[in-house]
Structures are given as C-alpha cells and as structure tokens.
mmCIF file of C-alpha atoms in Angstrom:
data_model
loop_
_atom_site.group_PDB
_atom_site.id
_atom_site.type_symbol
_atom_site.label_atom_id
_atom_site.label_comp_id
_atom_site.label_asym_id
_atom_site.label_seq_id
_atom_site.Cartn_x
_atom_site.Cartn_y
_atom_site.Cartn_z
ATOM 1 C CA MET A 3 94.763 95.529 118.970
ATOM 2 C CA LYS A 4 98.295 96.811 118.698
ATOM 3 C CA THR A 5 100.683 96.819 115.533
ATOM 4 C CA PRO A 6 103.830 94.412 116.125
ATOM 5 C CA LEU A 7 107.020 96.524 116.409
ATOM 6 C CA PHE A 8 108.118 94.924 113.508
ATOM 7 C CA PHE A 9 105.780 95.939 111.131
ATOM 8 C CA LEU A 10 105.924 99.272 111.888
ATOM 9 C CA ARG A 11 109.728 99.375 111.314
ATOM 10 C CA ALA A 12 109.766 97.702 108.310
ATOM 11 C CA ARG A 13 106.737 100.414 107.068
ATOM 12 C CA LYS A 14 109.627 102.898 108.313
ATOM 13 C CA ALA A 15 112.127 100.941 106.117
ATOM 14 C CA LEU A 16 110.089 100.701 102.844
ATOM 15 C CA PRO A 17 110.727 104.036 101.099
ATOM 16 C CA LEU A 18 114.287 103.941 102.020
ATOM 17 C CA LEU A 19 114.900 100.678 100.315
ATOM 18 C CA ALA A 20 112.932 101.734 97.314
ATOM 19 C CA LEU A 21 115.593 104.689 97.056
ATOM 20 C CA LEU A 22 118.304 102.313 97.391
ATOM 21 C CA LEU A 23 116.858 100.084 94.609
ATOM 22 C CA ALA A 24 116.192 102.821 92.210
ATOM 23 C CA ALA A 25 119.498 104.093 92.620
ATOM 24 C CA CYS A 26 120.610 100.570 91.538
ATOM 25 C CA SER A 27 118.305 99.710 88.862
ATOM 26 C CA SER A 28 116.989 102.735 86.441
ATOM 27 C CA ALA A 29 117.003 102.863 82.609
ATOM 28 C CA PRO A 30 119.970 102.103 80.878
ATOM 29 C CA PRO A 31 122.726 104.772 81.102
ATOM 30 C CA VAL A 32 124.012 107.056 78.204
ATOM 31 C CA PRO A 33 127.553 108.391 78.562
ATOM 32 C CA ARG A 34 127.987 111.818 79.473
ATOM 33 C CA HIS A 35 129.722 112.471 76.072
ATOM 34 C CA GLU A 36 129.887 111.183 72.710
ATOM 35 C CA ALA A 37 133.262 108.728 72.261
ATOM 36 C CA ASP A 38 135.094 107.361 69.562
ATOM 37 C CA LEU A 39 133.153 103.544 69.113
ATOM 38 C CA GLY A 40 135.127 102.970 65.751
ATOM 39 C CA LEU A 41 132.033 102.970 63.877
ATOM 40 C CA PRO A 42 130.688 101.557 61.629
ATOM 41 C CA ARG A 43 130.784 98.138 63.306
ATOM 42 C CA ARG A 44 128.793 95.047 62.226
ATOM 43 C CA ILE A 45 128.524 92.336 64.542
ATOM 44 C CA HIS A 46 127.094 88.952 65.669
ATOM 45 C CA VAL A 47 125.379 88.596 69.240
ATOM 46 C CA ILE A 48 124.220 85.369 70.464
ATOM 47 C CA GLU A 49 121.864 86.241 73.515
ATOM 48 C CA ARG A 50 121.684 83.068 76.345
ATOM 49 C CA ALA A 51 119.237 83.009 79.088
ATOM 50 C CA ALA A 52 118.610 80.245 81.526
ATOM 51 C CA GLY A 53 115.507 77.739 80.143
ATOM 52 C CA GLN A 54 115.963 79.455 76.644
ATOM 53 C CA PRO A 55 117.347 78.578 73.576
ATOM 54 C CA SER A 56 119.907 80.542 72.081
ATOM 55 C CA LEU A 57 118.884 83.769 69.962
ATOM 56 C CA ASP A 58 121.219 84.836 67.164
ATOM 57 C CA ARG A 59 121.200 88.564 66.011
ATOM 58 C CA MET A 60 123.120 90.640 63.642
ATOM 59 C CA LEU A 61 123.652 94.447 64.800
ATOM 60 C CA VAL A 62 124.778 97.199 62.558
ATOM 61 C CA VAL A 63 125.934 100.650 64.117
ATOM 62 C CA GLN A 64 126.903 103.556 62.244
ATOM 63 C CA GLN A 65 127.339 107.305 62.224
ATOM 64 C CA ILE A 66 124.967 108.985 60.706
ATOM 65 C CA GLY A 67 126.010 112.821 60.907
ATOM 66 C CA PRO A 68 125.789 113.655 64.617
ATOM 67 C CA ALA A 69 123.934 110.550 65.668
ATOM 68 C CA SER A 70 124.698 106.994 65.579
ATOM 69 C CA ARG A 71 121.932 104.476 64.209
ATOM 70 C CA TRP A 72 121.828 101.264 66.008
ATOM 71 C CA SER A 73 119.808 98.203 64.103
ATOM 72 C CA LEU A 74 119.330 94.969 65.770
ATOM 73 C CA PHE A 75 118.766 92.332 63.092
ATOM 74 C CA ASP A 76 117.244 88.647 63.150
ATOM 75 C CA PRO A 77 119.367 86.254 61.019
ATOM 76 C CA LEU A 78 116.821 86.351 58.014
ATOM 77 C CA GLY A 79 117.563 90.160 58.163
ATOM 78 C CA VAL A 80 114.304 91.311 59.944
ATOM 79 C CA PRO A 81 114.533 94.271 61.783
ATOM 80 C CA LEU A 82 113.779 93.887 65.721
ATOM 81 C CA ALA A 83 114.750 97.262 66.784
ATOM 82 C CA ARG A 84 116.241 100.385 65.098
ATOM 83 C CA GLN A 85 117.196 103.335 67.799
ATOM 84 C CA LEU A 86 119.275 106.586 67.167
ATOM 85 C CA LEU A 87 121.484 108.051 69.840
ATOM 86 C CA GLN A 88 122.086 111.899 69.324
ATOM 87 C CA ASN A 89 123.325 113.973 72.144
ATOM 88 C CA GLY A 90 122.913 111.506 75.044
ATOM 89 C CA GLN A 91 119.095 110.831 74.048
ATOM 90 C CA TRP A 92 117.842 107.597 72.463
ATOM 91 C CA ARG A 93 114.746 108.024 70.116
ATOM 92 C CA SER A 94 113.190 105.421 67.657
ATOM 93 C CA GLU A 95 113.760 105.648 64.253
ATOM 94 C CA GLY A 96 111.303 103.986 61.600
ATOM 95 C CA LEU A 97 107.948 102.265 62.713
ATOM 96 C CA LEU A 98 109.227 99.500 65.242
ATOM 97 C CA PRO A 99 107.809 99.398 68.625
ATOM 98 C CA PRO A 100 109.951 100.310 71.720
ATOM 99 C CA ASN A 101 112.848 97.557 72.657
ATOM 100 C CA ALA A 102 113.727 98.271 75.801
ATOM 101 C CA ALA A 103 115.937 95.224 75.631
ATOM 102 C CA ALA A 104 117.828 95.810 72.387
ATOM 103 C CA ARG A 105 118.106 99.488 74.103
ATOM 104 C CA ALA A 106 119.604 97.942 77.276
ATOM 105 C CA LEU A 107 122.289 95.818 74.922
ATOM 106 C CA PHE A 108 122.933 98.912 73.147
ATOM 107 C CA ALA A 109 124.042 100.671 76.565
ATOM 108 C CA GLU A 110 125.851 97.824 77.563
ATOM 109 C CA LEU A 111 127.917 97.596 74.077
ATOM 110 C CA ILE A 112 128.865 101.379 74.573
ATOM 111 C CA PHE A 113 130.346 101.003 77.663
ATOM 112 C CA ALA A 114 132.310 97.948 76.353
ATOM 113 C CA TRP A 115 133.591 99.899 73.186
ATOM 114 C CA MET A 116 134.290 102.889 75.194
ATOM 115 C CA PRO A 117 138.219 103.466 75.868
ATOM 116 C CA GLN A 118 138.628 102.621 79.340
ATOM 117 C CA ASP A 119 140.603 106.151 79.759
ATOM 118 C CA GLN A 120 137.243 107.778 78.930
ATOM 119 C CA LEU A 121 134.953 106.115 81.110
ATOM 120 C CA ASP A 122 135.564 108.265 84.254
ATOM 121 C CA ALA A 123 134.483 111.086 82.372
ATOM 122 C CA ALA A 124 131.304 109.367 80.381
ATOM 123 C CA TYR A 125 129.945 107.538 83.439
ATOM 124 C CA GLY A 126 131.235 108.474 86.631
ATOM 125 C CA PRO A 127 134.484 106.955 88.509
ATOM 126 C CA ASP A 128 132.452 105.291 90.822
ATOM 127 C CA ALA A 129 130.058 103.780 88.338
ATOM 128 C CA TRP A 130 132.569 101.130 86.953
ATOM 129 C CA ARG A 131 135.785 98.945 87.994
ATOM 130 C CA ALA A 132 138.191 97.060 85.769
ATOM 131 C CA GLN A 133 140.647 94.394 86.121
ATOM 132 C CA THR A 134 142.830 91.612 84.648
ATOM 133 C CA LEU A 135 142.307 88.487 86.080
ATOM 134 C CA PRO A 136 145.406 86.024 86.859
ATOM 135 C CA ASP A 137 144.631 83.823 83.728
ATOM 136 C CA GLY A 138 144.867 86.960 81.309
ATOM 137 C CA ARG A 139 141.022 87.870 81.249
ATOM 138 C CA ARG A 140 140.185 91.458 81.294
ATOM 139 C CA VAL A 141 136.889 92.204 83.000
ATOM 140 C CA ARG A 142 135.090 95.230 83.098
ATOM 141 C CA LEU A 143 131.906 95.803 85.732
ATOM 142 C CA PHE A 144 129.113 98.489 85.374
ATOM 143 C CA LEU A 145 127.880 99.621 88.973
ATOM 144 C CA GLY A 146 125.836 102.278 87.753
ATOM 145 C CA SER A 147 124.688 105.580 89.794
ATOM 146 C CA GLY A 148 124.582 103.400 92.982
ATOM 147 C CA GLY A 149 128.581 102.749 92.746
ATOM 148 C CA SER A 150 130.185 100.389 95.033
ATOM 149 C CA ASP A 151 126.960 99.907 96.873
ATOM 150 C CA CYS A 152 125.308 98.005 94.189
ATOM 151 C CA ALA A 153 125.949 94.669 92.565
ATOM 152 C CA PRO A 154 126.918 95.329 89.130
ATOM 153 C CA ARG A 155 124.454 95.607 86.296
ATOM 154 C CA TRP A 156 126.336 93.911 83.921
ATOM 155 C CA THR A 157 129.792 92.289 83.631
ATOM 156 C CA VAL A 158 131.693 92.688 80.228
ATOM 157 C CA ALA A 159 134.447 89.982 80.080
ATOM 158 C CA TRP A 160 137.126 89.512 77.260
ATOM 159 C CA PRO A 161 139.128 86.443 76.938
ATOM 160 C CA ALA A 162 143.022 86.109 77.474
ATOM 161 C CA ALA A 163 145.127 86.392 74.252
ATOM 162 C CA PRO A 164 145.486 85.046 71.691
ATOM 163 C CA ALA A 165 142.012 85.240 71.155
ATOM 164 C CA PRO A 166 140.114 87.968 69.224
ATOM 165 C CA ARG A 167 140.325 91.674 71.279
ATOM 166 C CA ASN A 168 136.858 92.160 69.755
ATOM 167 C CA ALA A 169 135.148 89.350 70.933
ATOM 168 C CA PHE A 170 133.637 89.602 74.416
ATOM 169 C CA THR A 171 130.852 88.768 76.681
ATOM 170 C CA ILE A 172 128.089 90.822 78.230
ATOM 171 C CA THR A 173 126.408 89.219 81.342
ATOM 172 C CA GLN A 174 123.531 90.891 82.803
ATOM 173 C CA SER A 175 122.596 91.028 86.333
ATOM 174 C CA ASP A 176 119.700 88.318 85.882
ATOM 175 C CA GLY A 177 122.204 86.226 84.287
ATOM 176 C CA THR A 178 121.448 86.732 80.448
ATOM 177 C CA SER A 179 124.583 86.784 78.666
ATOM 178 C CA TRP A 180 125.285 87.993 75.125
ATOM 179 C CA LEU A 181 128.402 86.633 73.317
ATOM 180 C CA VAL A 182 129.815 89.378 70.864
ATOM 181 C CA SER A 183 131.928 89.034 67.939
ATOM 182 C CA PRO A 184 132.522 90.706 64.566
ATOM 183 C CA LEU A 185 130.159 89.218 61.659
ATOM 184 C CA ARG A 186 132.428 86.750 59.467
ATOM 185 C CA GLY A 187 134.676 88.316 57.171
ATOM 186 C CA GLN A 188 134.849 91.965 58.883
ATOM 187 C CA PRO A 189 138.237 93.008 60.270
#
C-alpha cells in the first residue's frame, strides 16, 4: 500500500515546525546585562487565569551583593519561591522546590522594570516592541528569540495617566494575567 503524499510531506515538515516552535517558546529569558531595576521592591501581584480563582501574592526583590533575590509569598507570608539571579543565571535559594511559573513571572517583571532605552542591549532589537495607544496606555510586547515571526510571549500594559506609573498588567500568551502594584504604604 502506498503512503499518501500528504503524510510524506507532513513527515518532512515536522522537524522544521519543531525548530520554529522551539524558537518561539523556550525558557524565560534573562537579560544579557544587569540593569538598574530600582531595588529593593515590594509588590502585590494578583494572578488571574481563566476558570480559576484569583490568587494574591507578595513579592520582595532585593539586591544581595552582586545578585538579586526574588522571594514570592502567599498572603500569610508562606514562601512559594525564592530565587537568586546572578551573572545571568537563576539558582534556587533555600529548600523550596523549583517553581517554573514564579521564575517566568520574575523574567516578565525584569522586562517590565527595565528602562526602555536598555531593552535592545538586554534582549536584542527584534525581541520586543513598544507603543503608546491613542487612549494613552503604554504597551510593551516581548517576542523572544523568534522575533516578529512569533506571537508575543507576554504583554506588559500600563494604564493611561493619571494612574500610578508603577502599576501595570502582564498578560502571558496563554491568557494568564498578573496585576502588579506596589504594596500599600510603599512609594
């Protein structure tokens, strides 16, 4: 029995498709160079995912010598993730198991907090886009190593003035969003 032509072509195209998808979806990126992120920061994040209840989190980011420490807590103060970022490498700190979702959030926050004039050097000129919408909202898209050939891995959106400049929303490609704002009583 002969194999249909469609299946032969599909079999040849699978490796190319896998390469394209790998370029568009890889581990959360780390900038090529350190940036001044205005540390320390203490923020409130609310995770919203379709069909799931909203989850409140607290994040503390501080400079510890040459590294930055990223500590994510639930509302009762129970640690959910603790990571150190040093020389472009993440490593776990303490006895907490790896938390891929938290590490992705940390990478997204670095992108959001990085000054726009440093993004080309940090990620490459084809890895991101930014625009100001007619209503005054600012939007920054992270495309990743696949550049403009990929859908954005995440989008950061700041509301129009007079909303606080340090409050924003991160929306991941799967529709999960994080509402980010300083903890009350913080500058």
